[in-house]
PDB file of C-alpha atoms in Angstrom:
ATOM      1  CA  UNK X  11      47.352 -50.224  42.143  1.00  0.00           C
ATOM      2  CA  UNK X  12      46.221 -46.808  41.913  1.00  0.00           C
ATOM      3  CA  UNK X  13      46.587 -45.457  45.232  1.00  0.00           C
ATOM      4  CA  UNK X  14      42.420 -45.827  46.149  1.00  0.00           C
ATOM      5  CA  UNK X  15      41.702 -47.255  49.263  1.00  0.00           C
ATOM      6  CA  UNK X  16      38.267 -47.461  50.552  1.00  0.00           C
ATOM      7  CA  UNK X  17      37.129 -48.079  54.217  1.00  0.00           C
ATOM      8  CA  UNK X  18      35.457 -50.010  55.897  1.00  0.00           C
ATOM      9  CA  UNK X  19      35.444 -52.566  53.009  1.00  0.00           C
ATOM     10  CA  UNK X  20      32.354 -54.274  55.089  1.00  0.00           C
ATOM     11  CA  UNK X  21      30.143 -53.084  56.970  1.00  0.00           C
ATOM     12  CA  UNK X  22      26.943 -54.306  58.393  1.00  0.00           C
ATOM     13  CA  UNK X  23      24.587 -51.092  60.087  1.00  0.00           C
ATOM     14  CA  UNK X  24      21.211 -51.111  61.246  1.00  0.00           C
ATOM     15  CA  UNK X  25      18.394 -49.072  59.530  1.00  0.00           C
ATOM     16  CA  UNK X  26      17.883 -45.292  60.547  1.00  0.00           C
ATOM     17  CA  UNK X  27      21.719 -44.888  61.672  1.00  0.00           C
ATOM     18  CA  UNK X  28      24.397 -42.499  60.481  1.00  0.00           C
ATOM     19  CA  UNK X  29      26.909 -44.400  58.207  1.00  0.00           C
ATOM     20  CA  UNK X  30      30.159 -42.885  56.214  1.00  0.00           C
ATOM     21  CA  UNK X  31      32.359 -44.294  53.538  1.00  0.00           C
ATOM     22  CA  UNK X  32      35.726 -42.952  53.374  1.00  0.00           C
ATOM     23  CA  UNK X  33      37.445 -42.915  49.995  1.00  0.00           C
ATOM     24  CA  UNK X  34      41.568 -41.733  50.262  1.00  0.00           C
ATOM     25  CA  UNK X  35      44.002 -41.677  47.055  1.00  0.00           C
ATOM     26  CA  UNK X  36      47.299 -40.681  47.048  1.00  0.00           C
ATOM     27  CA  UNK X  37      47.376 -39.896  43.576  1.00  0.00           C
ATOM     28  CA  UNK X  38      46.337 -35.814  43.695  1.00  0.00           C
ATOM     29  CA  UNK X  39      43.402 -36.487  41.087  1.00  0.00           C
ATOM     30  CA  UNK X  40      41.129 -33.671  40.896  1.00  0.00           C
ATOM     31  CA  UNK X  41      37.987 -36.103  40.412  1.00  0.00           C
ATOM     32  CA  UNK X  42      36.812 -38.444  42.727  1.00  0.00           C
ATOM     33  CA  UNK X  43      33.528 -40.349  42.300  1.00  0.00           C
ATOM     34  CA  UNK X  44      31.429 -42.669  44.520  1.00  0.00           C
ATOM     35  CA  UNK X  45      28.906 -45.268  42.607  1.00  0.00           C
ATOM     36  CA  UNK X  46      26.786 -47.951  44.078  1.00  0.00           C
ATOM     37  CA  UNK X  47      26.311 -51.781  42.411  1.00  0.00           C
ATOM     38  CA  UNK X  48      23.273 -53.610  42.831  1.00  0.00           C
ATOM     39  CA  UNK X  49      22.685 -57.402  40.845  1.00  0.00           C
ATOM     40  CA  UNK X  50      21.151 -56.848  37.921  1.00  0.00           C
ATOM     41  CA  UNK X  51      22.599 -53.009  37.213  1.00  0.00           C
ATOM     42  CA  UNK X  52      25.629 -52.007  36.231  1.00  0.00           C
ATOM     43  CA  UNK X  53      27.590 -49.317  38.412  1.00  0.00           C
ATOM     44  CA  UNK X  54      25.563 -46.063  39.285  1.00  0.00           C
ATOM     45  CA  UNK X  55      26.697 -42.567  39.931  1.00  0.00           C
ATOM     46  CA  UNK X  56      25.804 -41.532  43.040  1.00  0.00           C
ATOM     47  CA  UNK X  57      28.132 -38.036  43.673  1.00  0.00           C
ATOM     48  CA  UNK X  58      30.996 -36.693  42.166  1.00  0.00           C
ATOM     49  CA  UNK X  59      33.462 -33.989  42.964  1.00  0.00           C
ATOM     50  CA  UNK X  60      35.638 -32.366  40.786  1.00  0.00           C
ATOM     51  CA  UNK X  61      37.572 -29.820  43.103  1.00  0.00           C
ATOM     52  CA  UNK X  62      38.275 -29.455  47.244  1.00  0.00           C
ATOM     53  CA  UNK X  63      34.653 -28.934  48.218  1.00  0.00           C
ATOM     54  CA  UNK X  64      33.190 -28.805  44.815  1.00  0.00           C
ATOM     55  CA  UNK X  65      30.641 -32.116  44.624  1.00  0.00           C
ATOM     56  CA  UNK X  66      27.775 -32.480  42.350  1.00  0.00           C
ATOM     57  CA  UNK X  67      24.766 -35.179  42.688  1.00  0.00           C
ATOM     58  CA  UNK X  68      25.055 -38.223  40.267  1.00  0.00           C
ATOM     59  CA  UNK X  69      22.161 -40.671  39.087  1.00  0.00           C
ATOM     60  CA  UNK X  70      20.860 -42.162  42.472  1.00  0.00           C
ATOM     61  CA  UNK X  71      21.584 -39.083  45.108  1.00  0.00           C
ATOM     62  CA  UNK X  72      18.707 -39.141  46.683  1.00  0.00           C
ATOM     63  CA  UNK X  73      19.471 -39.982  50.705  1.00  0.00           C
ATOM     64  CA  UNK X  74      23.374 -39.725  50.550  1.00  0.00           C
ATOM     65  CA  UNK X  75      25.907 -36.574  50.963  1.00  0.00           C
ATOM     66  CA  UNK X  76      29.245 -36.215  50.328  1.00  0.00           C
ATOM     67  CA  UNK X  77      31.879 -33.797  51.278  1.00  0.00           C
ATOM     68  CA  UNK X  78      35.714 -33.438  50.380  1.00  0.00           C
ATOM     69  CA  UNK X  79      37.405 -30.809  52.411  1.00  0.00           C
ATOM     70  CA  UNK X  80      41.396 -32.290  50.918  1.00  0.00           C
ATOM     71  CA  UNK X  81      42.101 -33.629  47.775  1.00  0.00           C
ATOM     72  CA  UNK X  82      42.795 -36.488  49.418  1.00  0.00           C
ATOM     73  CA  UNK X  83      39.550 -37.431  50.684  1.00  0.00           C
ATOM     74  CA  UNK X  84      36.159 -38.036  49.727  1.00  0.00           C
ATOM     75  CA  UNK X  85      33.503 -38.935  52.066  1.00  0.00           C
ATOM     76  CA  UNK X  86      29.828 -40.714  51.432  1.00  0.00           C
ATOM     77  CA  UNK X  87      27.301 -40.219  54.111  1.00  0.00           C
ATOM     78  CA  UNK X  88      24.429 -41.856  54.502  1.00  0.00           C
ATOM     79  CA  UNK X  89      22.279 -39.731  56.718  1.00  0.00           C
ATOM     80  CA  UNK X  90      19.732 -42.488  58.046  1.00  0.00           C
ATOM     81  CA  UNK X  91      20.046 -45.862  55.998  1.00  0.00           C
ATOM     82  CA  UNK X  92      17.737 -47.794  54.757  1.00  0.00           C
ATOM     83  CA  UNK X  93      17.515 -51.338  53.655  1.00  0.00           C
ATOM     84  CA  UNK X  94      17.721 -50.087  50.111  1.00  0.00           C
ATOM     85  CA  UNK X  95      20.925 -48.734  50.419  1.00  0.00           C
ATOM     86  CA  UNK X  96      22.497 -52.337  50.499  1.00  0.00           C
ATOM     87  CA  UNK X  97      24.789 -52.192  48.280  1.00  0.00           C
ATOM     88  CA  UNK X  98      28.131 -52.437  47.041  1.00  0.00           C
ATOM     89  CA  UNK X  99      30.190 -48.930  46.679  1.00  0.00           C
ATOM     90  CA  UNK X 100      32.892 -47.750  44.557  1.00  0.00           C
ATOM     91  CA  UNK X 101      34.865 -44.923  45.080  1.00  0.00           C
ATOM     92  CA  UNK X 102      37.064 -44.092  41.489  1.00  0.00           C
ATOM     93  CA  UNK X 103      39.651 -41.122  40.733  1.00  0.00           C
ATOM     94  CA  UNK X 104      40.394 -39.326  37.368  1.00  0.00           C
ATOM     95  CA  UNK X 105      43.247 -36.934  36.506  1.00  0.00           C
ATOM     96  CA  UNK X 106      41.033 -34.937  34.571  1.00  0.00           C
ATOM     97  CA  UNK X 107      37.172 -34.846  32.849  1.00  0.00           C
ATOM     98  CA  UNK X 108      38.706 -35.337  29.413  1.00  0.00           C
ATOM     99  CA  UNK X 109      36.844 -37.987  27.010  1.00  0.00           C
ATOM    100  CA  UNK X 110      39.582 -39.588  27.072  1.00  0.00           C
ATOM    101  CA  UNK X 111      40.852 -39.725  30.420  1.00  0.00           C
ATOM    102  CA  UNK X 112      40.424 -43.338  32.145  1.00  0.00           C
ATOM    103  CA  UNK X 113      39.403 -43.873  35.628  1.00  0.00           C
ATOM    104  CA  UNK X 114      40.787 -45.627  38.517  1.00  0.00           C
ATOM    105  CA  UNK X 115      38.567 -47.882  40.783  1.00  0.00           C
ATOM    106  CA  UNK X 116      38.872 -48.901  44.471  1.00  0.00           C
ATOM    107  CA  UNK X 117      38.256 -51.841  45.629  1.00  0.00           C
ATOM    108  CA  UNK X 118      34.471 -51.548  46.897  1.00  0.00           C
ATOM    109  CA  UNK X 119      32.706 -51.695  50.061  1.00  0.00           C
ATOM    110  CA  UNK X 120      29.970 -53.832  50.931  1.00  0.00           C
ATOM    111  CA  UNK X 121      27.343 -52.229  53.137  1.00  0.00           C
ATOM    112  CA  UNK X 122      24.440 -54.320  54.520  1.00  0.00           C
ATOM    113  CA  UNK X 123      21.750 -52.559  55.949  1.00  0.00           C
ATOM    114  CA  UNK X 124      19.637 -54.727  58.742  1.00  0.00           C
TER     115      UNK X 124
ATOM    116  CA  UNK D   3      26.707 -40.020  27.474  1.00  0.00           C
ATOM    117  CA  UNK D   4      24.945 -42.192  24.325  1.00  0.00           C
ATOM    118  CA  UNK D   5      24.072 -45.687  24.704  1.00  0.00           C
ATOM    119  CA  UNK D   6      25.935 -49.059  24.405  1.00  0.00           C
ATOM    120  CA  UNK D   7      24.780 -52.363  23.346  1.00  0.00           C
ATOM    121  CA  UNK D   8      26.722 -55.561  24.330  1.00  0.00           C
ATOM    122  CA  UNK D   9      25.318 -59.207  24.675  1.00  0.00           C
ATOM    123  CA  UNK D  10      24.576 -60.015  27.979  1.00  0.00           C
ATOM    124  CA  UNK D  11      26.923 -62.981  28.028  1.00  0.00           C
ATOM    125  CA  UNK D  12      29.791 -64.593  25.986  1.00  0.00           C
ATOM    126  CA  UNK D  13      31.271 -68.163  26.287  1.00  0.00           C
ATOM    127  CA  UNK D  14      34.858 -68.998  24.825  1.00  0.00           C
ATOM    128  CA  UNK D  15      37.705 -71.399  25.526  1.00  0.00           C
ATOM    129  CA  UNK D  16      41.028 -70.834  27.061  1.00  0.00           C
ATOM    130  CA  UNK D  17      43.941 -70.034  25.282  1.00  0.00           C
ATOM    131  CA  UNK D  18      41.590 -68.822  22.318  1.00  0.00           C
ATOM    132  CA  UNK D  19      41.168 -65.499  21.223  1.00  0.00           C
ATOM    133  CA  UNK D  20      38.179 -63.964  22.093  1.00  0.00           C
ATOM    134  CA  UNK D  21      36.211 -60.855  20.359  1.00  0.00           C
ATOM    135  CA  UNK D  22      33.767 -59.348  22.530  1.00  0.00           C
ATOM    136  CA  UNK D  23      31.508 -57.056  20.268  1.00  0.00           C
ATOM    137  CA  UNK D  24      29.905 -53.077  21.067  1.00  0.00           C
ATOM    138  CA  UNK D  25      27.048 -51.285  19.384  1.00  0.00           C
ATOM    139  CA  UNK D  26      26.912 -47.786  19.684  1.00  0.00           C
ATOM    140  CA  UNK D  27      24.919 -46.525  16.402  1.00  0.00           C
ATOM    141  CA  UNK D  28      24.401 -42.851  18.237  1.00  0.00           C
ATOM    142  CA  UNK D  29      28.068 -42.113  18.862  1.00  0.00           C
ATOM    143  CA  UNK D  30      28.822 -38.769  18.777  1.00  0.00           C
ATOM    144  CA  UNK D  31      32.254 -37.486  17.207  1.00  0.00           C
ATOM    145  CA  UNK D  32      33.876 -36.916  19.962  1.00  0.00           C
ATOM    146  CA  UNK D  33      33.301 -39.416  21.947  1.00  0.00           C
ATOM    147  CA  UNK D  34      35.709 -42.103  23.257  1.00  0.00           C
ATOM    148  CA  UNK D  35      35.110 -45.536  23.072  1.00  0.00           C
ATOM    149  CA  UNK D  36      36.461 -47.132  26.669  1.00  0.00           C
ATOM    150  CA  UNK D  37      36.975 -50.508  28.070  1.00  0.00           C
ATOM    151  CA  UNK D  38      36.453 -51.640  31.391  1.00  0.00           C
ATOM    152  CA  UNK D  39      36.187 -55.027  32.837  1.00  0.00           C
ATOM    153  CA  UNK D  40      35.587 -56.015  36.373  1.00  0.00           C
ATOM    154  CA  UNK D  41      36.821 -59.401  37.991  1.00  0.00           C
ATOM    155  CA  UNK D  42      34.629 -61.192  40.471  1.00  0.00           C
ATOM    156  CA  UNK D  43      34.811 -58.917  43.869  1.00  0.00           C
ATOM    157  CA  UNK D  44      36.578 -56.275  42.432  1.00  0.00           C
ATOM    158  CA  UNK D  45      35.855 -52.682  41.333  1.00  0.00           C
ATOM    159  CA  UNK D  46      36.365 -51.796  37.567  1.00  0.00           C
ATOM    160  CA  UNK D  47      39.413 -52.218  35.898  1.00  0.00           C
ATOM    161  CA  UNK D  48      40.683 -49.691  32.785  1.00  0.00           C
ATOM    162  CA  UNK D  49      41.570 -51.831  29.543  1.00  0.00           C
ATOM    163  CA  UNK D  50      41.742 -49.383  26.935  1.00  0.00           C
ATOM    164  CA  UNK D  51      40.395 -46.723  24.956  1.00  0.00           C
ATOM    165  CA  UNK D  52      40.367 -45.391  21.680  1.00  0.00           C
ATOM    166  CA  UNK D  53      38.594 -42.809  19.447  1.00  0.00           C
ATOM    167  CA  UNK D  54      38.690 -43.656  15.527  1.00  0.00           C
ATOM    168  CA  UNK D  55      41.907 -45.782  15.143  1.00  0.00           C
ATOM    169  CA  UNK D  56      42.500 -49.313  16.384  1.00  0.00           C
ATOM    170  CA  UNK D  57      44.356 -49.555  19.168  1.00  0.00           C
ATOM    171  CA  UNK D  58      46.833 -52.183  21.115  1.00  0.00           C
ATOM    172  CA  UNK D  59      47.993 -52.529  24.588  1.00  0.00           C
ATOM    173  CA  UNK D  60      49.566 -54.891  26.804  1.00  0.00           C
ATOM    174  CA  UNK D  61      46.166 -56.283  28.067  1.00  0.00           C
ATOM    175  CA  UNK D  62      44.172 -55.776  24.730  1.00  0.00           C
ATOM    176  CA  UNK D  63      43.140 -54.637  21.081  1.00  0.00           C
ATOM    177  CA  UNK D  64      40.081 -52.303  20.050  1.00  0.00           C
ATOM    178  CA  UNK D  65      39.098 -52.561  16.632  1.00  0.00           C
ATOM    179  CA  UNK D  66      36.445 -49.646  16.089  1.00  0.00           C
ATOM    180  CA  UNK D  67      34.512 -49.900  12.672  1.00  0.00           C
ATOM    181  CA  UNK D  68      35.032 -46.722   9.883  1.00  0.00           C
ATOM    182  CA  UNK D  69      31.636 -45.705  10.971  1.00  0.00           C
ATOM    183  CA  UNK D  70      32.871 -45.657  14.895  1.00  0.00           C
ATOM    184  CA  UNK D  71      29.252 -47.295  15.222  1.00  0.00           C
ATOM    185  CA  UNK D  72      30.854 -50.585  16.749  1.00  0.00           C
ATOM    186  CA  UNK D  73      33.582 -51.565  18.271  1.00  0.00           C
ATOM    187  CA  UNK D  74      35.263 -54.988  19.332  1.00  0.00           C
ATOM    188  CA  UNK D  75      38.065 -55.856  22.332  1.00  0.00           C
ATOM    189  CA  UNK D  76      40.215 -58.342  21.302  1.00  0.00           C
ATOM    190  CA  UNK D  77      41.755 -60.478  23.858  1.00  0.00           C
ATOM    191  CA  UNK D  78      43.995 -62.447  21.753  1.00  0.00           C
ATOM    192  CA  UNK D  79      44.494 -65.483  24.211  1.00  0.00           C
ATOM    193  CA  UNK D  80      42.341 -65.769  26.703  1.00  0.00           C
ATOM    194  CA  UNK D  81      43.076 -67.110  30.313  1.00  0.00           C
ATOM    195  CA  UNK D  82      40.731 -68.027  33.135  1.00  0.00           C
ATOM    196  CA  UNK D  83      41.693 -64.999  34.847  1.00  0.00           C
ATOM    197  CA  UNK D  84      39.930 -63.427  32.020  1.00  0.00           C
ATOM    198  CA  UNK D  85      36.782 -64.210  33.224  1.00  0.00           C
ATOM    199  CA  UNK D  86      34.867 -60.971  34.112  1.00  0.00           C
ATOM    200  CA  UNK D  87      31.919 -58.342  33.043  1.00  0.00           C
ATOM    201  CA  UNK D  88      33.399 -56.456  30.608  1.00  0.00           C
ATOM    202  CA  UNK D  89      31.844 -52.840  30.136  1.00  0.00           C
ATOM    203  CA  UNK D  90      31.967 -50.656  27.157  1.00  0.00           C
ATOM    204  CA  UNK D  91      31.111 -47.064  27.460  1.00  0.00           C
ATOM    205  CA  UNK D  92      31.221 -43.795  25.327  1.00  0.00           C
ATOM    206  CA  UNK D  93      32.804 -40.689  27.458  1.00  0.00           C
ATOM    207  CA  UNK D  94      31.771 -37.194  25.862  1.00  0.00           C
ATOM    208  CA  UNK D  95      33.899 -35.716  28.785  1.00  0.00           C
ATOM    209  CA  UNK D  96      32.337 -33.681  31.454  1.00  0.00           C
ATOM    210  CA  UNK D  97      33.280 -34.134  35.071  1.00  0.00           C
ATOM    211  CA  UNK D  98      30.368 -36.585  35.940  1.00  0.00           C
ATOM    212  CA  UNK D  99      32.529 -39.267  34.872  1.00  0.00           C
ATOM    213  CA  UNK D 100      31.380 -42.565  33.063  1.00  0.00           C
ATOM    214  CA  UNK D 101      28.001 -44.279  32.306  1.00  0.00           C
ATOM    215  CA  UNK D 102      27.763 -47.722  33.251  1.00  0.00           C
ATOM    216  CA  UNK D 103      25.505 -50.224  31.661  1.00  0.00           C
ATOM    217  CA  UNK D 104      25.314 -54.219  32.279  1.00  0.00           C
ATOM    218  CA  UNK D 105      28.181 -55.766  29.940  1.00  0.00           C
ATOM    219  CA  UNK D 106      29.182 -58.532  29.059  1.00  0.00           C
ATOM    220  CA  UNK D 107      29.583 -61.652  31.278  1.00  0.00           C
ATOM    221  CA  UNK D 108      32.761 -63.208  29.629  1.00  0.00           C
ATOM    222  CA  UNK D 109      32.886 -66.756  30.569  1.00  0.00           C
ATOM    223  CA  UNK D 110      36.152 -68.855  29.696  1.00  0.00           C
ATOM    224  CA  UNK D 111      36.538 -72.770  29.768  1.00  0.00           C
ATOM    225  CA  UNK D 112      39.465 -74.321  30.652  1.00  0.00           C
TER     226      UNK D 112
END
């Protein structure tokens, strides 16, 4: 294992509340990354962060906010969710932005929004 | 990132070797050609990576043509626990990490 844990691994949340991911790796990688997975898509970028308090919006950003304030920690916020933030979420890790440096995947959360 | 192509789903037997192929005719030279694979309820898995030379690991071989246009994993004896999505996906670098598409539903019979 890589040292990724994700929590809560599910969730279920009702539509217009306040919901965060947490994403924790002991591994002191500089990049963290959160992605969503819908059927029918592959995985999506959602936000990234590539330093303590340095994030950056991925593909899909619109209605989610992240913040990383250690190394160790990097958390998704969904301000108000809707139903069309059911989903499946990844958090991953790299050592470094290199082409080729691989990444390291948690093991996912599934959020239902009701 | 440029694009990959990949079937959308691939049927083989177990204990047989299994080449799963890539198209990726806008490649850039510097790109990296990666392998990822994702078991059922699970998040992405790294299998390997390469950038003009084939390459070998404990899970895996890449064979990348002389053109780098395509590629092909090799699993050389597959095993139902095989039986994933495998993604292939060209990293340029950069910090906003790696482009997903659909890949390839590898199915394996016993």
């Amino acid at each position: 294992d890589a040292g990724i844990t994700q929590s809560p691994r599910h969730k279920v949340t009702e539509t217009g509340t306040p919901v965060t991911l947490r994403c924790h790796q002991t591994e002191n990688h500089r990049y963290m990354y959160w992605y969503r997975q819908d059927p029918g898509h592959g995985l999506r970028l959602i936000h990234y962060s590539y330093g303590v308090k340095d994030t950056d919006k991925g593909e899909v950003s619109d209605g989610y906010s992240v913040s990383r304030s250690k190394t160790e920690d990097f958390l998704l916020t969904l301000e108000s969710a809707t139903s069309s933030q059911t989903s499946v979420y990844f958090c991953a890790i790299r050592t470094a932005d290199r082409a080729n440096t691989e990444a390291f995947f948690g093991q996912g959360t599934r959020l239902t929004v009701v | 990132d440029a694009k990959t192509t990949q079937p959308n789903s691939m049927e083989s037997n177990e204990e047989e070797p299994v080449h799963l192929p890539c198209n990726h005719s806008t490649i850039s030279g510097t790109d990296y050609i990666h392998w990822y694979r994702q078991l059922p309820s699970q998040g992405p898995e790294y299998v390997i990576h390469g950038l003009t030379s084939n390459v070998n690991n404990r899970m895996a071989s890449l064979a990348i043509a002389e053109d780098r246009k395509s590629s092909t994993l090799i699993l050389h004896r597959a095993t139902l626990r095989d039986a994933a999505v495998y993604y292939c996906i060209l990293s340029g670098g950069g910090a906003d990490g790696l482009t997903f598409g659909k890949g390839t539903h590898l199915i394996i019979q016993p």
